[in-house]
Coordinates of C-alpha atoms in Angstrom, one line a residue:
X926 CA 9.3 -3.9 -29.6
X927 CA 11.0 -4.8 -26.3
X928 CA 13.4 -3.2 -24.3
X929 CA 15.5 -4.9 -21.3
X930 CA 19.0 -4.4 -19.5
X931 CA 21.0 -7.4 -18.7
X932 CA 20.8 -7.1 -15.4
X933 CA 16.9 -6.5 -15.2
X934 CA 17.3 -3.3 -13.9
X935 CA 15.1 -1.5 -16.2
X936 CA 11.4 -1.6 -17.2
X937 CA 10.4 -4.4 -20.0
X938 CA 8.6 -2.3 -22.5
X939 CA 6.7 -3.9 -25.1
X940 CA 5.1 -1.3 -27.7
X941 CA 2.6 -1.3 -30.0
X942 CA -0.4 0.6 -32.4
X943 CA -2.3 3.2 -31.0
X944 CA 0.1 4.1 -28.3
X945 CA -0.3 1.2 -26.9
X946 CA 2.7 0.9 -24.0
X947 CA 3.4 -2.4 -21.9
X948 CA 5.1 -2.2 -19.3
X949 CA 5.8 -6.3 -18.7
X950 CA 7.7 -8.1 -15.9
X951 CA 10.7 -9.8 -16.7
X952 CA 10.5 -13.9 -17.2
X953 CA 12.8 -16.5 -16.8
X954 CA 13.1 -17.0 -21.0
X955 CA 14.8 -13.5 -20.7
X956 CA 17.8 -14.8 -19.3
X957 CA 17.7 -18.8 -19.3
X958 CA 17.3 -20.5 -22.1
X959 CA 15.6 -24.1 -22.7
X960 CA 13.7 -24.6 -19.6
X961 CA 11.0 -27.1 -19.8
X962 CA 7.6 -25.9 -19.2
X963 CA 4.9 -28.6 -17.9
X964 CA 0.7 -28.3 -18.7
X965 CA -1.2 -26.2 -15.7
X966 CA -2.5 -28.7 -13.0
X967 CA -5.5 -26.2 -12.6
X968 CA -7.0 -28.0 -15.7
X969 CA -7.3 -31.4 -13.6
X970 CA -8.1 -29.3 -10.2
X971 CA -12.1 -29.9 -9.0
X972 CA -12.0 -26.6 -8.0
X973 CA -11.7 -25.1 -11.3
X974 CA -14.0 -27.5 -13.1
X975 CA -16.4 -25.0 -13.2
X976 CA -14.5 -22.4 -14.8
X977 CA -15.6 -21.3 -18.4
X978 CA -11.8 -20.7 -19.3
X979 CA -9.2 -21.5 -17.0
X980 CA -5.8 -19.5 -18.4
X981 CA -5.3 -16.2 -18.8
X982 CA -4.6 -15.1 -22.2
X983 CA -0.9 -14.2 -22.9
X984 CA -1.9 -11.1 -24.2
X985 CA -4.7 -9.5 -21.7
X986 CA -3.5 -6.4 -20.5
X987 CA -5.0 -4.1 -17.8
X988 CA -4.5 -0.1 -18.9
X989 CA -3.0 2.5 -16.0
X990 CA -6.0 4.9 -17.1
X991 CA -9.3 4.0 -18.1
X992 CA -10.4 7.6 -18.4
X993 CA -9.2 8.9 -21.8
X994 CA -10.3 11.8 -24.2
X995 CA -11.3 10.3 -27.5
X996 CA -7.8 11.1 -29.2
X997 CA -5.9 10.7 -26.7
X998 CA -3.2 7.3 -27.5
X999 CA -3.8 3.9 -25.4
X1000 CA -1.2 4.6 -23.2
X1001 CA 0.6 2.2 -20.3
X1002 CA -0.8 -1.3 -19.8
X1003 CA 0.3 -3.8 -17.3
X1004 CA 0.2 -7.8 -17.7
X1005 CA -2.8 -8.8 -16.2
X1006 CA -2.3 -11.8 -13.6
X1007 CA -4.2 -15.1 -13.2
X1008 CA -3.0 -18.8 -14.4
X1009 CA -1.3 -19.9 -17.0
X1010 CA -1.5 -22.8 -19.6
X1011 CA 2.1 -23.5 -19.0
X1012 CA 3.5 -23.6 -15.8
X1013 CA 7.6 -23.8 -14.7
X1014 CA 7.7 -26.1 -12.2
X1015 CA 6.4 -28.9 -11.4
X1016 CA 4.8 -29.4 -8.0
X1017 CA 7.4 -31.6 -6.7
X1018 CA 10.1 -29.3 -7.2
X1019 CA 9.0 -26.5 -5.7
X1020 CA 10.5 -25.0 -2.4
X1021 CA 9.0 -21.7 -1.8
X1022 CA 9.4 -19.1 0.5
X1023 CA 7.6 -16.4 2.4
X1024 CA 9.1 -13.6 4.2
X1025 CA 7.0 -10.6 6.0
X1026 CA 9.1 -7.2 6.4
X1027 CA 8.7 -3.8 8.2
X1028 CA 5.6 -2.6 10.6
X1029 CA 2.7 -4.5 11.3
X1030 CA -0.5 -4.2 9.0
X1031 CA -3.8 -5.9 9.4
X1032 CA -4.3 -8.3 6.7
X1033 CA -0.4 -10.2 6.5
X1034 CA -1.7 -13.9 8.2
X1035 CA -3.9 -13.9 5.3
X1036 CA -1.3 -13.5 2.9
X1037 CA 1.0 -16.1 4.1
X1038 CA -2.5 -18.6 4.7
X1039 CA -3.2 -18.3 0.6
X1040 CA -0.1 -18.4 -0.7
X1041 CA 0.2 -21.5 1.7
X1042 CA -3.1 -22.6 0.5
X1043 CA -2.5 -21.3 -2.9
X1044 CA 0.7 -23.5 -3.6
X1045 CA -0.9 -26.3 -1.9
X1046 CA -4.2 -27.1 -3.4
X1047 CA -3.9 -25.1 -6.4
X1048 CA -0.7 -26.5 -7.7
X1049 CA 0.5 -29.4 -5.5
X1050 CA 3.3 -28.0 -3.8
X1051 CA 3.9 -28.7 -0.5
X1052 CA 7.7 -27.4 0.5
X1053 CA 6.8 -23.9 1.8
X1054 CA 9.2 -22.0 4.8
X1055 CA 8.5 -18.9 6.8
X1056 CA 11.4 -16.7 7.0
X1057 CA 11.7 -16.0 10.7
X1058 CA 11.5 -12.4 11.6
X1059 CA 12.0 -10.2 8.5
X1060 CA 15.2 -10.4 5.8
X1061 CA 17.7 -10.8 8.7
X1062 CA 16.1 -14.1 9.2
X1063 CA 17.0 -15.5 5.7
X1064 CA 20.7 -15.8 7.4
X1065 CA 20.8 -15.3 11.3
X1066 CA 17.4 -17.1 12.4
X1067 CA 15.7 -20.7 11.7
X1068 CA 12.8 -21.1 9.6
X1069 CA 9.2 -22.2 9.9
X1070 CA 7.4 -25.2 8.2
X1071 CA 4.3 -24.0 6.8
X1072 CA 1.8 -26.3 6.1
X1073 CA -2.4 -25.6 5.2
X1074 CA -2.7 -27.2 8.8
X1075 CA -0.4 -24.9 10.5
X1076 CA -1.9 -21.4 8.8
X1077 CA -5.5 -23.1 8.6
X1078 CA -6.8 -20.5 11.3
X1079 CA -4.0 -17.5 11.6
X1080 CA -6.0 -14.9 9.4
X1081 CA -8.2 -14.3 12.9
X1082 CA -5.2 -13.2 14.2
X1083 CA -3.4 -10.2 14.1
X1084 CA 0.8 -9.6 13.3
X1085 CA 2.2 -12.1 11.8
X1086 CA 3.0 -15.5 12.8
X1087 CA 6.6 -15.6 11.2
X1088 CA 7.7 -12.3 12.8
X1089 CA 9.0 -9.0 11.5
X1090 CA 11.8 -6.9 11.4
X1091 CA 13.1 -3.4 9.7
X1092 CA 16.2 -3.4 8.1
X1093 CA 18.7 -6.5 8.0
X1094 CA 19.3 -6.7 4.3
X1095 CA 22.3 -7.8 2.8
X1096 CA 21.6 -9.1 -0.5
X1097 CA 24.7 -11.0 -1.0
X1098 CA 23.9 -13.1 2.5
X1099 CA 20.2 -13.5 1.6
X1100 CA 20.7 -14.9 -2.1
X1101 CA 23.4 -17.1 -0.8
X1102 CA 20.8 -18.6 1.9
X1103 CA 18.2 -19.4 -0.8
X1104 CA 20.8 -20.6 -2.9
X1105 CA 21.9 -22.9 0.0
X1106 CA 18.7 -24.2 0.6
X1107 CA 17.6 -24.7 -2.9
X1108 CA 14.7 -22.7 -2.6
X1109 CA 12.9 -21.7 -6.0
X1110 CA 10.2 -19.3 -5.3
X1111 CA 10.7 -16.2 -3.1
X1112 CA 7.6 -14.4 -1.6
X1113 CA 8.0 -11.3 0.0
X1114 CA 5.3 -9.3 1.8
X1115 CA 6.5 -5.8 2.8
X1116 CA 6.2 -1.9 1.7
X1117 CA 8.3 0.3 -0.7
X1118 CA 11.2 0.0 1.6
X1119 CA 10.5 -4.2 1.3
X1120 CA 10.1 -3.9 -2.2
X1121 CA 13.1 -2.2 -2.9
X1122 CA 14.9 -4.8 -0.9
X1123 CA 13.4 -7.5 -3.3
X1124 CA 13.9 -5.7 -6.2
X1125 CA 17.5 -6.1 -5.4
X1126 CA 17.2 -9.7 -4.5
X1127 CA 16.1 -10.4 -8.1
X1128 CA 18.5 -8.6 -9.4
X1129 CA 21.2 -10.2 -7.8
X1130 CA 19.2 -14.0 -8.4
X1131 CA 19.5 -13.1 -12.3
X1132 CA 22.6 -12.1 -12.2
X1133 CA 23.6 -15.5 -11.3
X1134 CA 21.6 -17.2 -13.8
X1135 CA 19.5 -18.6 -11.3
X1136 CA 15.8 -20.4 -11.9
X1137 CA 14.4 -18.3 -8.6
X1138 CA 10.9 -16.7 -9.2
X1139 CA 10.9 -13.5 -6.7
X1140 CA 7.4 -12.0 -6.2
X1141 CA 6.2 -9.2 -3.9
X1142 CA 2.9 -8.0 -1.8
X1143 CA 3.1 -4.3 -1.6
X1144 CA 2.3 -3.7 1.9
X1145 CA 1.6 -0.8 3.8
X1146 CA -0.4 0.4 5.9
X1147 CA -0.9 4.0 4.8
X1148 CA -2.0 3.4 1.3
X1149 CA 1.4 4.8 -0.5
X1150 CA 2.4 2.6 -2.5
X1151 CA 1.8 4.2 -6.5
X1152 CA 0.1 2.4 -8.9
X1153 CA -2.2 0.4 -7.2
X1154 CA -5.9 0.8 -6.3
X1155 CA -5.1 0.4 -2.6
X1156 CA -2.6 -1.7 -0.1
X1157 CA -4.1 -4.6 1.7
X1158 CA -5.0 -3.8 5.3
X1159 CA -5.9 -0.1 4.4
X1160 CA -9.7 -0.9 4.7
X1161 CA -9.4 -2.2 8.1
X1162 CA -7.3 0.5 9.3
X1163 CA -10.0 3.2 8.1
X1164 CA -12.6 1.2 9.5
X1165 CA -10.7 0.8 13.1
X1166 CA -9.7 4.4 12.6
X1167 CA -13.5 5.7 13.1
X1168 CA -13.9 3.6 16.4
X1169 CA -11.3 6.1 17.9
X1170 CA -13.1 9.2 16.0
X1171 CA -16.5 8.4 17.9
X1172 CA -14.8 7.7 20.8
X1173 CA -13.3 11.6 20.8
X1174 CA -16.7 12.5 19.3
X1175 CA -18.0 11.3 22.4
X1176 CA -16.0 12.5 24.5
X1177 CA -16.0 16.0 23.3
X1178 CA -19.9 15.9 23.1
X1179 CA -20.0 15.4 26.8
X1180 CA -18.0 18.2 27.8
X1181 CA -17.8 22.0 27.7
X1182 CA -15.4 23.3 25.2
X1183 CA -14.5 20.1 24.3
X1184 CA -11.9 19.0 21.8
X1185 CA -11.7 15.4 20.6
X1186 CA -7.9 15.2 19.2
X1187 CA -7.1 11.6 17.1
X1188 CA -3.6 11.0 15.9
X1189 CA -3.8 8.1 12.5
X1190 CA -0.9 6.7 10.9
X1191 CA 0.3 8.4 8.0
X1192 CA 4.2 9.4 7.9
X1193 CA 4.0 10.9 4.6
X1194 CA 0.7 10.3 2.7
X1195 CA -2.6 11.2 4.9
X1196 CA -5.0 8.5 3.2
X1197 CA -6.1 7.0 6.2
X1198 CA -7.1 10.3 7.8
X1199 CA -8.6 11.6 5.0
X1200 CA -10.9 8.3 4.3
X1201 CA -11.4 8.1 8.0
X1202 CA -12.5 11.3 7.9
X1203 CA -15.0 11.3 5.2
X1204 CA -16.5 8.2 6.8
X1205 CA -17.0 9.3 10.4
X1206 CA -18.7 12.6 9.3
X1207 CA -17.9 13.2 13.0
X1208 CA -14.8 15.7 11.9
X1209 CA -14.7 19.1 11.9
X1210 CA -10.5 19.2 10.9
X1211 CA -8.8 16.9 9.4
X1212 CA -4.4 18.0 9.1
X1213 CA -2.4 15.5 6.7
X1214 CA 1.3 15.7 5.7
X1215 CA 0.4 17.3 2.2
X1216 CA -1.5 20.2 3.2
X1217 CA 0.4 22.5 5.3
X1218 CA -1.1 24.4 8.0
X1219 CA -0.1 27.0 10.6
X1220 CA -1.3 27.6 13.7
X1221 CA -1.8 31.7 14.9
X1222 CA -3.3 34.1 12.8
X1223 CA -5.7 35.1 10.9
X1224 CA -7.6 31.8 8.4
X1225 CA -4.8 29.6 11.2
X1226 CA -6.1 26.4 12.8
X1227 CA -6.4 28.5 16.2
X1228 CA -8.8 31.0 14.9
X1229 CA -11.0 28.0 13.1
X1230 CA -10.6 25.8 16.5
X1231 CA -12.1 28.9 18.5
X1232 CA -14.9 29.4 15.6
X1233 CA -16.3 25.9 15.9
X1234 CA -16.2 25.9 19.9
X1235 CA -18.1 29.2 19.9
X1236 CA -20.4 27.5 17.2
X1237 CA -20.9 24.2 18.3
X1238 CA -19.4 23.7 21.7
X1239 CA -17.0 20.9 20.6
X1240 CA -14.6 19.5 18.0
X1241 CA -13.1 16.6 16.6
X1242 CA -9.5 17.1 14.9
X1243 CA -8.0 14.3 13.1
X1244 CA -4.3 14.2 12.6
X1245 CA -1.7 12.6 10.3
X1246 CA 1.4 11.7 12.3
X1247 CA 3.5 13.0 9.2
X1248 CA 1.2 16.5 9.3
X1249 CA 3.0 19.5 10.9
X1250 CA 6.0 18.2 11.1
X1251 CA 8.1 21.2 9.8
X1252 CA 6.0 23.1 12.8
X1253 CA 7.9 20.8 15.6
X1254 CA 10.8 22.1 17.3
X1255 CA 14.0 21.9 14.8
X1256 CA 15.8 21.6 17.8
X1257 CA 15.2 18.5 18.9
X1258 CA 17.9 15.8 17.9
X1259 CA 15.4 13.0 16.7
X1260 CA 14.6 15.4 13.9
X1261 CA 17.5 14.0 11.8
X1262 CA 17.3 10.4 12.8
X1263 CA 16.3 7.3 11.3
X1264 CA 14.9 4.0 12.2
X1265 CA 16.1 0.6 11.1
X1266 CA 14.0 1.0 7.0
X1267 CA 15.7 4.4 7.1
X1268 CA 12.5 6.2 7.6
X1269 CA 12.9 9.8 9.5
X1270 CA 11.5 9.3 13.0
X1271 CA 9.0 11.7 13.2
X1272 CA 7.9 13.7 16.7
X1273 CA 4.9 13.1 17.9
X1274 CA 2.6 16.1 16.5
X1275 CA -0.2 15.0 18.5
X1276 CA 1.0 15.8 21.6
X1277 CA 2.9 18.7 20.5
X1278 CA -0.3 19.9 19.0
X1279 CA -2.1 19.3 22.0
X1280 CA 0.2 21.0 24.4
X1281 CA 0.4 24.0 22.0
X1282 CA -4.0 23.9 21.8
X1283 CA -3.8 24.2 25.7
X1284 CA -0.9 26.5 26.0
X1285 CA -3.1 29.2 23.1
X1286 CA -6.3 28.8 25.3
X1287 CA -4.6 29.4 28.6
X1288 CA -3.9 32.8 27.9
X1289 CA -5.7 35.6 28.8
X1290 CA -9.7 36.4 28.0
X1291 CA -9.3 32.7 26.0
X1292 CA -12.0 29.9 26.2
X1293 CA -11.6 27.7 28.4
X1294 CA -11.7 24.1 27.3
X1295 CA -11.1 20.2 27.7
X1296 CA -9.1 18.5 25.4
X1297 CA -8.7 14.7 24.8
X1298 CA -5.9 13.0 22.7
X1299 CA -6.3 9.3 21.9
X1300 CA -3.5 7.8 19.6
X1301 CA -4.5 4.2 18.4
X1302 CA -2.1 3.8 16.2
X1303 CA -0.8 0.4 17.8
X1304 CA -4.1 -1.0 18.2
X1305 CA -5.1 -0.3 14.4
X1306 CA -1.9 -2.0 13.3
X1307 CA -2.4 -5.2 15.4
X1308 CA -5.8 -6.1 14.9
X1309 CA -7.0 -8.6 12.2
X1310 CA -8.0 -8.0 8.5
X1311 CA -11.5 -7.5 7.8
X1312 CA -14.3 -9.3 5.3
X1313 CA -13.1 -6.9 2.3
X1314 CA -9.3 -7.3 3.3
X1315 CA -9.6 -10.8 3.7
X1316 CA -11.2 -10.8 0.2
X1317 CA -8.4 -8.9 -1.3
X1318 CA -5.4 -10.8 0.4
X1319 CA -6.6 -13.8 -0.9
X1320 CA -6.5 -12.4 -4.3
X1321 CA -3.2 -11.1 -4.3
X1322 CA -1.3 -13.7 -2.3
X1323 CA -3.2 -15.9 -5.5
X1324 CA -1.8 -13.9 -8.5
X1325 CA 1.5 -14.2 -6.5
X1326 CA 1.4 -17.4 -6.5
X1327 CA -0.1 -18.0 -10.4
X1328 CA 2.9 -15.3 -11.4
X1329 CA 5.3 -17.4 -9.7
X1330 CA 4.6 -20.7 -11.3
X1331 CA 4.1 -19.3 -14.5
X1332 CA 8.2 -18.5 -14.4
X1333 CA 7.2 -14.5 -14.1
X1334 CA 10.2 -13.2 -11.5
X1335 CA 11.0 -9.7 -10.0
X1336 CA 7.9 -8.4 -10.4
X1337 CA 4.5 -7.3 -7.5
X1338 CA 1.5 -7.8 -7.7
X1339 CA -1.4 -5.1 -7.5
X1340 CA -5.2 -4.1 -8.0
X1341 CA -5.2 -1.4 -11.2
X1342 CA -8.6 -0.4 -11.9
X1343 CA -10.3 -3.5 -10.4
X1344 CA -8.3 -5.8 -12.0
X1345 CA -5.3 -8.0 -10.6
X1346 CA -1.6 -7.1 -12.4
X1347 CA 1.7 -8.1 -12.3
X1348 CA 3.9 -4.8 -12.2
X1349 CA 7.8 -4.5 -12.2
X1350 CA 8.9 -3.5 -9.1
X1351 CA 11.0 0.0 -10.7
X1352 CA 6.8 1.3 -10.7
X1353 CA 6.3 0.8 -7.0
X1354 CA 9.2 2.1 -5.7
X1355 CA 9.7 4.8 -8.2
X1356 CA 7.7 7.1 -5.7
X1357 CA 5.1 7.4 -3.1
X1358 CA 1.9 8.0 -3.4
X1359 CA 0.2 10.9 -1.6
X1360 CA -3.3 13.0 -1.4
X1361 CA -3.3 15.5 -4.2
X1362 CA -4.9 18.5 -2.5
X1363 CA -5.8 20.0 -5.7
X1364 CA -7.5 17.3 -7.1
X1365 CA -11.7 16.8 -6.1
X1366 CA -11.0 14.1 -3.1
X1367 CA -9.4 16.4 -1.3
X1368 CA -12.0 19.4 -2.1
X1369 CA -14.9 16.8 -1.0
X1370 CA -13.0 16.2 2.2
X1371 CA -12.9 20.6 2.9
X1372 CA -16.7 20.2 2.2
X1373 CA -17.5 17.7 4.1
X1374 CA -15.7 19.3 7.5
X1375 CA -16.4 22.9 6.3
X1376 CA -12.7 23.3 7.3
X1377 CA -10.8 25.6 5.7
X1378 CA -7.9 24.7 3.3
X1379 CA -4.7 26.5 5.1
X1380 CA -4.0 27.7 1.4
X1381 CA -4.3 30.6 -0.8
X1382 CA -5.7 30.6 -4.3
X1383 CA -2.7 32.0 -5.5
X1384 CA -0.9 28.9 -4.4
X1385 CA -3.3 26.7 -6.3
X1386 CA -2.2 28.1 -8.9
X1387 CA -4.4 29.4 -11.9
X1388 CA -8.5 29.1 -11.9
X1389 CA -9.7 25.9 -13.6
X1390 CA -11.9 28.1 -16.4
X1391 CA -8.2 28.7 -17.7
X1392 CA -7.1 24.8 -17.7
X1393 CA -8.5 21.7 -19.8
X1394 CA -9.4 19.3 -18.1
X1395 CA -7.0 15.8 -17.8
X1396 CA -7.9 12.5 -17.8
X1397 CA -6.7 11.5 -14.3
X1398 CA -3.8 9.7 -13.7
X1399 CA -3.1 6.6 -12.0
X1400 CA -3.2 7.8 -8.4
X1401 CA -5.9 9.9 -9.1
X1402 CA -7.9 7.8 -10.7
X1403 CA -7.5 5.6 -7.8
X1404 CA -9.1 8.3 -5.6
X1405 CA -12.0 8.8 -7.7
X1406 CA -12.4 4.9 -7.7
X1407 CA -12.4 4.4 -4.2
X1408 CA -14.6 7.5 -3.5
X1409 CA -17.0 6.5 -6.4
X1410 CA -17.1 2.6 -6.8
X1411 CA -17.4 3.6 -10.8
X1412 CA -14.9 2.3 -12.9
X1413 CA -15.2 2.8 -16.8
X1414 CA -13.2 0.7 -19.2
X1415 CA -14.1 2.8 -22.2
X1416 CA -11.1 3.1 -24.4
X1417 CA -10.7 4.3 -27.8

């Protein structure tokens, strides 16, 4: 049984036995009818001579859990991604596209290298722009000819050799442009706020009955996107991340009294301080924007900071830029503004916290200590992908491209469970996705720092003798993945 809206504005369900719930992406047979479909070029393509079976099977799915009870229904699938036997353009007609939004992440060259790559010596196609500098550029800025000789070498570089921007979309302006220029494949690379803005762009492309495949690559650098195993980038940032955590480990070694203070990226989900954090091992307190902390009193972060200086003679805190936020002056007027994306500008809680560190242990019959703040958050951003980023931009700016050509539109793609998926985009901007600090990841991160949790038991909630326990859910599931490397596809 399927379910769509006209405009494509709602999930494609497709329902079966057992519970069984996909949750497809919307195809060009939903709303044009009669297109001609043309065999797979993979099956002449050297490269894929080897291959036992080429195509994906229409109906492999990949489940959202793969932890179940053993009554508990089949619940939500996804379309798993990969080639098709039939394919919706041929290589001479396509014009593609590729457009990278929002802040800087490690990892986007190699997107736009593969889908280059991809389209080129997978399929034959050879008319691929870069959108100059973000979706303003679709209307106000020229374009880039991309070629496999032009991106041959640009994933050893960081950024992004088409440019970025935040904000700029008008969707009336941007369809009109690809319309103008007859472009048929759309491939945008940004985060929810990106996504949202494509989501919209399909929207608007069915709408006028165009043949316009729109595919996205979540990005972000924080790891919030819902859904998904992981963003792209994410690994390097958490391996950059610990450079800057030894180098205030260091620091606060060599000194009396010493406090190593790192600010990481994180405006509203601490992933990257938490799995930073975990890896050092160098941490003794790590704040993110989903565990609220206070400062003074007793079981406070100032009382813990003195405990661990009297203990050890130094200390390394970690901090989320979105953690404390609601501790920062109310006063000042950034609080209620917004950049270009329409993300809150936050204040800078590492320096705040600094300052207010310094100002506590100035007073009276304090310690008296060094402090060091280092803020990378510009260097993680700019720097390259590495090996296991590389790895995984190839393999979604791939399924991107095998979506596209198999005439799947308005849909991103995404790791669930280890496996690549096609998802509609209403599941990726629906929320974010943030550290659950009830859940074990969190509770392995308090043991490892010995920190304590700025919470009450009563704010927990009940004990866990008095709840069942749940198979996990998506995002945590994804946490016990990442921390584990287990992944069990037992399901009844």
């Amino acid at each position: 049984m399927c379910s769509d809206s006209k405009n494509g504005s709602s999930i494609k369900l497709v329902t079966g036995s057992g519970g069984y719930v996909l949750e497809d992406v919307p195809h060009f047979s939903d709303y044009i009818d009669d297109l001609p479909t043309y065999p797979n070029p993979l099956q002449s393509n050297p490269a894929y001579s080897v291959v036992k079976q080429y195509f994906v099977h229409m109906d492999d799915t990949v489940p959202q859990k793969v932890v179940v009870h053993k009554n508990s229904p089949r619940g939500i699938h996804f379309r798993r991604a990969g080639p098709r036997q039939k394919v919706y353009f041929e290589p001479d007609d396509v014009h593609a596209c590729i457009v990278t939004c929002g802040g800087l992440c490690p990892g986007l060259n190699t997107v736009i290298r593969e889908i280059v790559c991809g389209l080129n010596y997978m399929y034959g196609a050879t008319k691929i722009l870069g959108i100059d500098g973000g979706y303003r550029g679709f209307y106000s800025k020229n374009t880039v000819n991309l070629t496999t000789r032009v991106v041959n070498d640009i994933h050893k570089r960081g950024g992004t050799i088409i440019g970025t921007s935040r904000g700029g979309h008008d969707t009336s302006k941007i369809v009109d442009s690809i319309q103008d220029r007859g472009i048929n494949q759309v491939y945008i690379i940004g985060g929810d706020g990106t996504q949202k803005g494509a989501a919209v762009i399909y929207q608007e492309i069915r709408r006028r009955g165009l043949k316009v495949a729109v595919a996205g690559i979540p990005k972000t650098i924080d790891n919030d996107i819902p859904v998904i195993d992981k963003s792209f980038g994410f690994d390097t940032a958490v391996e950059e991340a610990q450079r800057a955590i030894n180098a205030a480990h260091v620091e606060a070694e060599s000194c009396g009294n010493c406090i190593g203070l790192v600010k990481l990226m994180g405006r509203n989900s601490g992933f990257i301080a938490m799995y930073a954090t975990l890896a050092s091992r160098d941490v003794d307190c790590c704040l993110i924007p989903e565990s609220p902390f206070y400062l003074e009193g007793k079981g406070g972060l100032f009382e813990y900071i003195e405990k661990r200086l009297k203990e050890n003679g130094h200390m390394v805190i970690v901090v989320a830029e979105g953690a404390g936020q609601e501790l920062v002056s109310k006063s000042l007027q950034s609080m209620n503004q917004k950049d270009a994306s329409g993300n809150k500008l936050l204040q800078d809680i590492g320096f705040w916290l600094s300052q207010k560190i310094k100002e506590y242990f100035a007073k009276p019959n304090k310690l008296s200590i060094n402090l060091k703040y280092i803020d990378p958050t510009y260097m993680i951003r700019a720097i390259p992908s590495n090996a296991s980023d590389n790895v995984y931009c190839t393999l979604l700016a791939q399924s991107a491209v095998h979506g596209a050509m198999a005439g799947y539109t308005g849909f991103t793609v995404g790791l669930v469970n280890g496996r690549q998926t096609y998802l509609p985009f209403e599941r990726v901007i629906e929320k974010q996705n943030k550290v659950v600090i009830t859940d074990r990841m969190w509770a392995r991160l308090l043991s490892s720092t010995n920190q304590p949790s700025f919470i009450s038991t009563k704010e927990v909630g009940h004990s866990h003798e008095e709840c069942p326990a749940q198979p996990l859910d998506g995002e945590n599931y994804k946490e016990e993945v990442m921390a584990n490397g287990d992944i069990s596809t037992s399901v009844p």
